[in-house]
């Protein structure tokens, strides 16, 4: 039975060890908070995420296997973990529908595709196999024969994009090539051919097949390949393809995003300008309308005054005429009286 002092120390250190988190910095697993989670999910890449709680016994038993899988697939497929016991992550875990621990999900394309709930064994090999099969393959033409390769070369030569073809002896599509194809989706057209006996390499390159994989690169519009002679690893291949895209005038995702934002900004600016001009034209039209209404009202008032004046003048003329006629009648009457005096017999 352990001494009482050791038990006391263990009890004292237990909460500290739990609060320190399940995954150490060298575990291959990156701990995420809500902000970091949203940031990494913006990338169109496949990842595996464990939603855990430090006090959870199942999580503690899973930790070494999850870490082993993460190291096995690094740097091809990132492994993450979210501490759902942390108050700042509870809303994120609720959004992800976490109801028990551990909850493990695969995100095939970040936020661009729905996540997949992992329900397999919590072993390193099971994690590796499951997530490797979930990397999207829409940008990876599987070419079963040399004739198929030649047809693909002919067809894609009309594309404005460069092309890359992997000749491999492996039975399955290498995870590296899956990740590369996903990373350069919509920018480089990818293909893969199983060159088991090396005859494809001989026909396409005029060289012996050998045991190593070969990457052939076709510039846009060209049918003759250039062989990539660097290491077939993620970082050197990515650097090579980035240079290829720059030389061919293609833009990487960041440049495309900046260009899109700039274009959107210019469109918004143009729309705002059109809106202001429309408002200005509307105000000018309203002003012109008011001036016309004011002028019409003024003309109407003028006509009404002229009409009223005409009536007054007509009435005055009629009154003057009546007075004149009356005066004439009175004059005539006086003259008749003068001609016949009353006292005359």
Tab-separated table of C-alpha atoms in Angstrom:
chain	number	residue	atom	x	y	z
A	1	UNK	CA	0.000	0.000	0.000
A	2	UNK	CA	1.536	3.401	-0.974
A	3	UNK	CA	2.473	5.747	1.835
A	4	UNK	CA	-0.134	8.294	2.868
A	5	UNK	CA	2.178	11.144	1.780
A	6	UNK	CA	2.302	9.818	-1.809
A	7	UNK	CA	-1.483	9.500	-1.917
A	8	UNK	CA	-1.822	13.062	-0.650
A	9	UNK	CA	0.600	14.317	-3.314
A	10	UNK	CA	-1.263	12.420	-6.041
A	11	UNK	CA	-4.583	13.841	-4.889
A	12	UNK	CA	-3.116	17.324	-4.816
A	13	UNK	CA	-1.540	17.078	-8.264
A	14	UNK	CA	-4.519	15.352	-9.927
A	15	UNK	CA	-6.575	18.510	-10.650
A	16	UNK	CA	-3.455	20.313	-11.891
A	17	UNK	CA	-2.626	17.523	-14.337
A	18	UNK	CA	-6.219	17.486	-15.589
A	19	UNK	CA	-6.352	21.245	-16.004
A	20	UNK	CA	-3.093	21.177	-17.986
A	21	UNK	CA	-4.945	19.435	-20.806
A	22	UNK	CA	-4.774	15.975	-22.358
A	23	UNK	CA	-2.388	16.689	-25.228
A	24	UNK	CA	1.147	17.974	-24.736
A	25	UNK	CA	2.852	20.278	-27.240
A	26	UNK	CA	4.890	17.404	-28.692
A	27	UNK	CA	1.853	15.106	-29.031
A	28	UNK	CA	1.212	16.042	-32.667
A	29	UNK	CA	-2.262	17.230	-31.674
A	30	UNK	CA	-3.016	20.960	-31.652
A	31	UNK	CA	-5.404	22.268	-29.005
A	32	UNK	CA	-7.976	24.731	-30.371
A	33	UNK	CA	-10.217	27.317	-28.775
A	34	UNK	CA	-13.324	28.623	-30.532
A	35	UNK	CA	-11.467	31.350	-32.451
A	36	UNK	CA	-8.669	29.028	-33.603
A	37	UNK	CA	-11.206	26.366	-34.607
A	38	UNK	CA	-13.025	28.781	-36.914
A	39	UNK	CA	-9.721	29.891	-38.414
A	40	UNK	CA	-8.418	26.398	-39.274
A	41	UNK	CA	-11.809	25.371	-40.644
A	42	UNK	CA	-11.585	28.105	-43.274
A	43	UNK	CA	-8.865	26.082	-44.991
A	44	UNK	CA	-10.124	23.590	-47.559
A	45	UNK	CA	-8.283	20.643	-46.021
A	46	UNK	CA	-9.094	17.373	-44.278
A	47	UNK	CA	-8.625	17.230	-40.511
A	48	UNK	CA	-9.607	15.111	-37.513
A	49	UNK	CA	-10.911	16.770	-34.347
A	50	UNK	CA	-11.455	15.264	-30.899
A	51	UNK	CA	-13.890	17.056	-28.596
A	52	UNK	CA	-12.771	16.079	-25.109
A	53	UNK	CA	-12.927	16.838	-21.398
A	54	UNK	CA	-9.773	16.467	-19.233
A	55	UNK	CA	-11.622	14.584	-16.462
A	56	UNK	CA	-13.057	12.024	-18.920
A	57	UNK	CA	-11.524	8.563	-18.428
A	58	UNK	CA	-12.282	7.471	-22.020
A	59	UNK	CA	-10.548	10.620	-23.303
A	60	UNK	CA	-7.483	9.912	-21.173
A	61	UNK	CA	-7.259	6.355	-22.539
A	62	UNK	CA	-7.726	7.595	-26.127
A	63	UNK	CA	-5.054	10.318	-25.875
A	64	UNK	CA	-1.931	8.192	-26.638
A	65	UNK	CA	-3.622	6.484	-29.614
A	66	UNK	CA	-4.910	9.780	-31.028
A	67	UNK	CA	-1.429	11.308	-30.613
A	68	UNK	CA	0.186	8.309	-32.320
A	69	UNK	CA	-2.182	8.689	-35.300
A	70	UNK	CA	-1.471	12.425	-35.466
A	71	UNK	CA	2.286	11.840	-35.629
A	72	UNK	CA	1.802	9.086	-38.219
A	73	UNK	CA	-0.081	11.409	-40.601
A	74	UNK	CA	1.837	14.628	-39.871
A	75	UNK	CA	2.167	16.893	-41.805
A	76	UNK	CA	-0.408	15.509	-44.273
A	77	UNK	CA	-3.556	15.561	-42.164
A	78	UNK	CA	-3.742	17.792	-39.058
A	79	UNK	CA	-5.180	16.450	-35.811
A	80	UNK	CA	-6.882	18.842	-33.392
A	81	UNK	CA	-8.557	18.698	-29.998
A	82	UNK	CA	-11.068	20.989	-28.287
A	83	UNK	CA	-11.437	21.120	-24.497
A	84	UNK	CA	-15.208	21.249	-24.036
A	85	UNK	CA	-14.770	21.677	-20.285
A	86	UNK	CA	-13.351	25.153	-20.928
A	87	UNK	CA	-16.097	27.785	-20.642
A	88	UNK	CA	-14.937	29.637	-23.768
A	89	UNK	CA	-15.383	26.452	-25.851
A	90	UNK	CA	-18.774	25.310	-24.551
A	91	UNK	CA	-20.774	27.152	-27.225
A	92	UNK	CA	-18.556	25.605	-29.945
A	93	UNK	CA	-19.046	22.103	-28.542
A	94	UNK	CA	-22.801	22.731	-28.382
A	95	UNK	CA	-22.790	23.849	-32.042
A	96	UNK	CA	-20.988	20.622	-32.959
A	97	UNK	CA	-23.614	18.564	-31.147
A	98	UNK	CA	-21.206	17.151	-28.588
A	99	UNK	CA	-23.208	15.198	-26.007
A	100	UNK	CA	-20.580	12.808	-24.703
A	101	UNK	CA	-16.809	12.435	-24.468
A	102	UNK	CA	-14.818	11.839	-26.462
A	103	UNK	CA	-16.608	12.912	-29.655
A	104	UNK	CA	-14.356	12.560	-32.696
A	105	UNK	CA	-15.175	14.070	-36.082
A	106	UNK	CA	-13.532	14.242	-39.487
A	107	UNK	CA	-13.865	17.480	-41.439
A	108	UNK	CA	-13.157	16.516	-45.090
A	109	UNK	CA	-13.033	20.115	-46.364
A	110	UNK	CA	-13.173	22.381	-43.330
A	111	UNK	CA	-16.465	24.278	-43.393
A	112	UNK	CA	-16.906	23.571	-47.127
A	113	UNK	CA	-18.381	20.131	-46.428
A	114	UNK	CA	-20.343	18.560	-43.538
A	115	UNK	CA	-18.287	16.830	-40.828
A	116	UNK	CA	-18.367	13.060	-40.335
A	117	UNK	CA	-18.854	11.503	-36.908
A	118	UNK	CA	-16.205	8.878	-36.170
A	119	UNK	CA	-17.638	5.810	-34.452
A	120	UNK	CA	-14.810	3.303	-34.926
A	121	UNK	CA	-12.237	1.890	-32.566
A	122	UNK	CA	-10.121	4.361	-30.622
A	123	UNK	CA	-6.820	3.039	-31.878
A	124	UNK	CA	-4.111	4.786	-33.887
A	125	UNK	CA	-4.458	2.475	-36.911
A	126	UNK	CA	-8.247	2.886	-36.966
A	127	UNK	CA	-7.965	6.681	-36.798
A	128	UNK	CA	-5.352	6.698	-39.599
A	129	UNK	CA	-7.316	4.403	-41.910
A	130	UNK	CA	-10.606	6.245	-41.422
A	131	UNK	CA	-9.366	9.801	-41.965
A	132	UNK	CA	-7.085	8.827	-44.885
A	133	UNK	CA	-10.081	7.475	-46.783
A	134	UNK	CA	-12.049	10.714	-46.225
A	135	UNK	CA	-9.701	13.023	-48.160
A	136	UNK	CA	-11.738	14.212	-51.212
A	137	UNK	CA	-10.604	12.851	-54.576
A	138	UNK	CA	-12.530	15.044	-57.038
A	139	UNK	CA	-9.252	16.447	-58.426
A	140	UNK	CA	-7.477	13.122	-58.922
A	141	UNK	CA	-8.138	11.248	-62.173
A	142	UNK	CA	-7.446	7.525	-61.750
A	143	UNK	CA	-5.938	6.238	-64.999
A	144	UNK	CA	-5.831	2.457	-65.289
A	145	UNK	CA	-3.821	2.071	-68.509
A	146	UNK	CA	-1.183	3.766	-70.641
A	147	UNK	CA	-3.871	4.460	-73.246
A	148	UNK	CA	-5.936	6.089	-70.484
A	149	UNK	CA	-2.949	8.234	-69.523
A	150	UNK	CA	-2.399	9.339	-73.129
A	151	UNK	CA	-6.111	10.147	-73.512
A	152	UNK	CA	-5.984	12.200	-70.296
A	153	UNK	CA	-2.908	14.077	-71.534
A	154	UNK	CA	-4.637	14.811	-74.841
A	155	UNK	CA	-7.872	15.938	-73.200
A	156	UNK	CA	-6.300	18.131	-70.529
A	157	UNK	CA	-3.878	19.763	-72.976
A	158	UNK	CA	-6.750	22.069	-73.908
A	159	UNK	CA	-6.917	23.311	-70.300
A	160	UNK	CA	-5.316	26.577	-69.205
A	161	UNK	CA	-4.033	24.822	-66.071
A	162	UNK	CA	-0.804	22.888	-65.593
A	163	UNK	CA	-1.149	19.146	-64.927
A	164	UNK	CA	0.636	16.669	-62.666
A	165	UNK	CA	0.675	12.881	-63.029
A	166	UNK	CA	1.878	10.396	-60.414
A	167	UNK	CA	3.275	7.044	-61.557
A	168	UNK	CA	3.258	4.708	-58.579
A	169	UNK	CA	3.653	1.031	-57.760
A	170	UNK	CA	1.401	1.266	-54.711
A	171	UNK	CA	-1.950	-0.490	-54.821
A	172	UNK	CA	-3.778	2.381	-53.115
A	173	UNK	CA	-3.636	6.091	-53.830
A	174	UNK	CA	-0.938	7.486	-51.491
A	175	UNK	CA	-2.319	9.807	-48.829
A	176	UNK	CA	0.320	12.365	-49.855
A	177	UNK	CA	-1.071	12.517	-53.399
A	178	UNK	CA	-4.639	12.799	-52.095
A	179	UNK	CA	-3.665	15.779	-49.928
A	180	UNK	CA	-1.693	17.412	-52.758
A	181	UNK	CA	-4.637	16.968	-55.149
A	182	UNK	CA	-6.996	18.550	-52.623
A	183	UNK	CA	-4.608	21.420	-51.883
A	184	UNK	CA	-4.261	22.378	-55.555
A	185	UNK	CA	-7.864	21.771	-56.551
A	186	UNK	CA	-9.048	24.172	-59.299
A	187	UNK	CA	-5.431	25.213	-59.994
A	188	UNK	CA	-3.583	22.067	-61.097
A	189	UNK	CA	-5.247	19.067	-62.734
A	190	UNK	CA	-4.056	15.882	-61.045
A	191	UNK	CA	-3.908	12.278	-62.236
A	192	UNK	CA	-2.539	8.974	-60.936
A	193	UNK	CA	-1.488	5.790	-62.707
A	194	UNK	CA	-0.350	2.488	-61.184
A	195	UNK	CA	2.839	1.659	-63.078
A	196	UNK	CA	3.354	-1.801	-61.617
A	197	UNK	CA	5.785	-3.123	-64.238
A	198	UNK	CA	7.414	0.213	-65.148
A	199	UNK	CA	6.258	0.079	-68.784
A	200	UNK	CA	4.356	3.362	-68.498
A	201	UNK	CA	7.498	5.189	-67.406
A	202	UNK	CA	9.363	3.676	-70.343
A	203	UNK	CA	6.698	4.744	-72.819
A	204	UNK	CA	6.065	8.211	-71.397
A	205	UNK	CA	9.615	9.115	-70.399
A	206	UNK	CA	11.821	6.630	-72.208
A	207	UNK	CA	13.404	5.505	-68.933
A	208	UNK	CA	13.408	2.356	-66.857
A	209	UNK	CA	10.554	2.043	-64.411
A	210	UNK	CA	12.464	1.513	-61.182
A	211	UNK	CA	10.897	1.151	-57.755
A	212	UNK	CA	10.350	4.786	-56.839
A	213	UNK	CA	7.284	6.872	-57.624
A	214	UNK	CA	7.583	9.466	-60.377
A	215	UNK	CA	5.829	12.808	-60.744
A	216	UNK	CA	5.395	14.090	-64.290
A	217	UNK	CA	4.480	17.712	-64.891
A	218	UNK	CA	2.803	19.071	-68.011
A	219	UNK	CA	2.699	22.812	-68.555
A	220	UNK	CA	-0.570	24.290	-69.776
A	221	UNK	CA	-1.245	23.308	-73.385
A	222	UNK	CA	1.776	20.967	-73.592
A	223	UNK	CA	1.840	17.194	-74.114
A	224	UNK	CA	5.494	16.547	-73.292
A	225	UNK	CA	6.201	16.100	-69.584
A	226	UNK	CA	8.926	17.336	-67.299
A	227	UNK	CA	9.954	14.996	-64.514
A	228	UNK	CA	9.989	16.283	-60.952
A	229	UNK	CA	13.293	15.230	-59.390
A	230	UNK	CA	12.799	16.454	-55.811
A	231	UNK	CA	11.670	14.557	-52.737
A	232	UNK	CA	8.136	13.194	-52.874
A	233	UNK	CA	7.115	14.810	-49.599
A	234	UNK	CA	4.464	17.418	-48.866
A	235	UNK	CA	6.651	20.471	-48.307
A	236	UNK	CA	9.059	20.133	-51.288
A	237	UNK	CA	6.223	19.127	-53.625
A	238	UNK	CA	4.125	22.085	-52.475
A	239	UNK	CA	7.020	24.489	-53.024
A	240	UNK	CA	7.581	23.052	-56.501
A	241	UNK	CA	3.912	23.398	-57.463
A	242	UNK	CA	3.769	26.947	-56.048
A	243	UNK	CA	6.697	27.927	-58.286
A	244	UNK	CA	5.039	26.180	-61.233
A	245	UNK	CA	1.853	28.194	-60.687
A	246	UNK	CA	3.731	31.487	-60.408
A	247	UNK	CA	5.673	30.812	-63.599
A	248	UNK	CA	2.512	29.827	-65.448
A	249	UNK	CA	0.758	32.988	-64.283
A	250	UNK	CA	-1.693	31.115	-62.072
A	251	UNK	CA	-2.536	32.517	-58.673
A	252	UNK	CA	-2.558	30.708	-55.361
A	253	UNK	CA	-5.606	30.680	-53.089
A	254	UNK	CA	-4.452	33.681	-51.061
A	255	UNK	CA	-3.836	35.776	-54.168
A	256	UNK	CA	-7.170	34.678	-55.620
A	257	UNK	CA	-8.912	35.617	-52.387
A	258	UNK	CA	-7.199	39.041	-52.314
A	259	UNK	CA	-8.130	39.593	-55.958
A	260	UNK	CA	-11.714	38.552	-55.261
A	261	UNK	CA	-11.942	40.924	-52.297
A	262	UNK	CA	-10.424	43.759	-54.345
A	263	UNK	CA	-12.871	43.099	-57.168
A	264	UNK	CA	-15.757	42.991	-54.710
A	265	UNK	CA	-14.548	46.246	-53.158
A	266	UNK	CA	-14.398	47.899	-56.584
A	267	UNK	CA	-17.877	46.609	-57.421
A	268	UNK	CA	-19.241	47.938	-54.139
A	269	UNK	CA	-17.544	51.278	-54.815
A	270	UNK	CA	-19.023	51.392	-58.312
A	271	UNK	CA	-22.453	50.463	-56.945
A	272	UNK	CA	-22.181	53.204	-54.319
A	273	UNK	CA	-21.180	55.674	-57.025
A	274	UNK	CA	-24.155	54.640	-59.181
A	275	UNK	CA	-26.420	54.927	-56.145
A	276	UNK	CA	-25.224	58.465	-55.433
A	277	UNK	CA	-25.581	59.456	-59.072
A	278	UNK	CA	-29.077	57.987	-59.120
A	279	UNK	CA	-29.956	59.910	-55.958
A	280	UNK	CA	-28.492	63.065	-57.509
A	281	UNK	CA	-30.505	62.564	-60.698
A	282	UNK	CA	-33.571	61.909	-58.577
A	283	UNK	CA	-33.043	65.125	-56.621
A	284	UNK	CA	-32.450	67.109	-59.829
A	285	UNK	CA	-35.577	65.596	-61.360
A	286	UNK	CA	-37.556	66.404	-58.213
A	287	UNK	CA	-36.190	69.939	-58.242
A	288	UNK	CA	-37.066	70.339	-61.923
A	289	UNK	CA	-40.530	68.968	-61.235
A	290	UNK	CA	-41.056	71.436	-58.392
A	291	UNK	CA	-39.836	74.322	-60.547
A	292	UNK	CA	-42.189	73.281	-63.336
A	293	UNK	CA	-45.052	73.020	-60.853
A	294	UNK	CA	-44.113	76.422	-59.448
A	295	UNK	CA	-43.950	77.910	-62.949
A	296	UNK	CA	-47.268	76.295	-63.900
A	297	UNK	CA	-48.842	77.621	-60.716
A	298	UNK	CA	-47.462	81.068	-61.424
A	299	UNK	CA	-48.780	80.967	-64.988
A	300	UNK	CA	-52.143	79.788	-63.718
A	301	UNK	CA	-52.256	82.595	-61.140
A	302	UNK	CA	-51.307	85.064	-63.859
A	303	UNK	CA	-54.048	83.790	-66.151
A	304	UNK	CA	-56.594	83.891	-63.332
A	305	UNK	CA	-55.594	87.485	-62.497
A	306	UNK	CA	-55.825	88.459	-66.162
A	307	UNK	CA	-59.216	86.840	-66.395
A	308	UNK	CA	-60.343	88.568	-63.227
A	309	UNK	CA	-59.051	91.885	-64.535
A	310	UNK	CA	-60.868	91.283	-67.777
A	311	UNK	CA	-64.073	90.687	-65.849
A	312	UNK	CA	-63.546	93.870	-63.830
A	313	UNK	CA	-62.881	95.902	-66.958
A	314	UNK	CA	-65.885	94.363	-68.706
A	315	UNK	CA	-68.089	95.111	-65.714
A	316	UNK	CA	-66.753	98.657	-65.553
A	317	UNK	CA	-67.373	99.110	-69.253
A	318	UNK	CA	-70.908	97.779	-68.900
A	319	UNK	CA	-71.526	100.079	-65.936
A	320	UNK	CA	-70.202	103.067	-67.861
A	321	UNK	CA	-72.382	102.190	-70.825
A	322	UNK	CA	-75.464	101.924	-68.602
A	323	UNK	CA	-74.696	105.282	-67.001
A	324	UNK	CA	-74.219	106.876	-70.409
A	325	UNK	CA	-77.501	105.491	-71.689
A	326	UNK	CA	-79.334	106.673	-68.585
A	327	UNK	CA	-77.845	110.130	-68.932
A	328	UNK	CA	-78.924	110.271	-72.575
A	329	UNK	CA	-82.452	109.276	-71.668
A	330	UNK	CA	-82.632	111.965	-68.980
A	331	UNK	CA	-81.329	114.568	-71.419
A	332	UNK	CA	-83.928	113.623	-73.998
A	333	UNK	CA	-86.666	113.803	-71.375
A	334	UNK	CA	-85.578	117.317	-70.348
A	335	UNK	CA	-85.599	118.460	-73.889
A	336	UNK	CA	-89.180	117.234	-74.382
A	337	UNK	CA	-90.324	119.097	-71.262
A	338	UNK	CA	-88.673	122.265	-72.518
A	339	UNK	CA	-90.472	122.018	-75.821
A	340	UNK	CA	-93.887	121.668	-74.098
A	341	UNK	CA	-94.068	123.864	-70.963
A	342	UNK	CA	-96.771	122.900	-68.434
A	343	UNK	CA	-98.373	126.406	-68.307
A	344	UNK	CA	-98.720	126.633	-72.057
A	345	UNK	CA	-102.335	126.441	-73.374
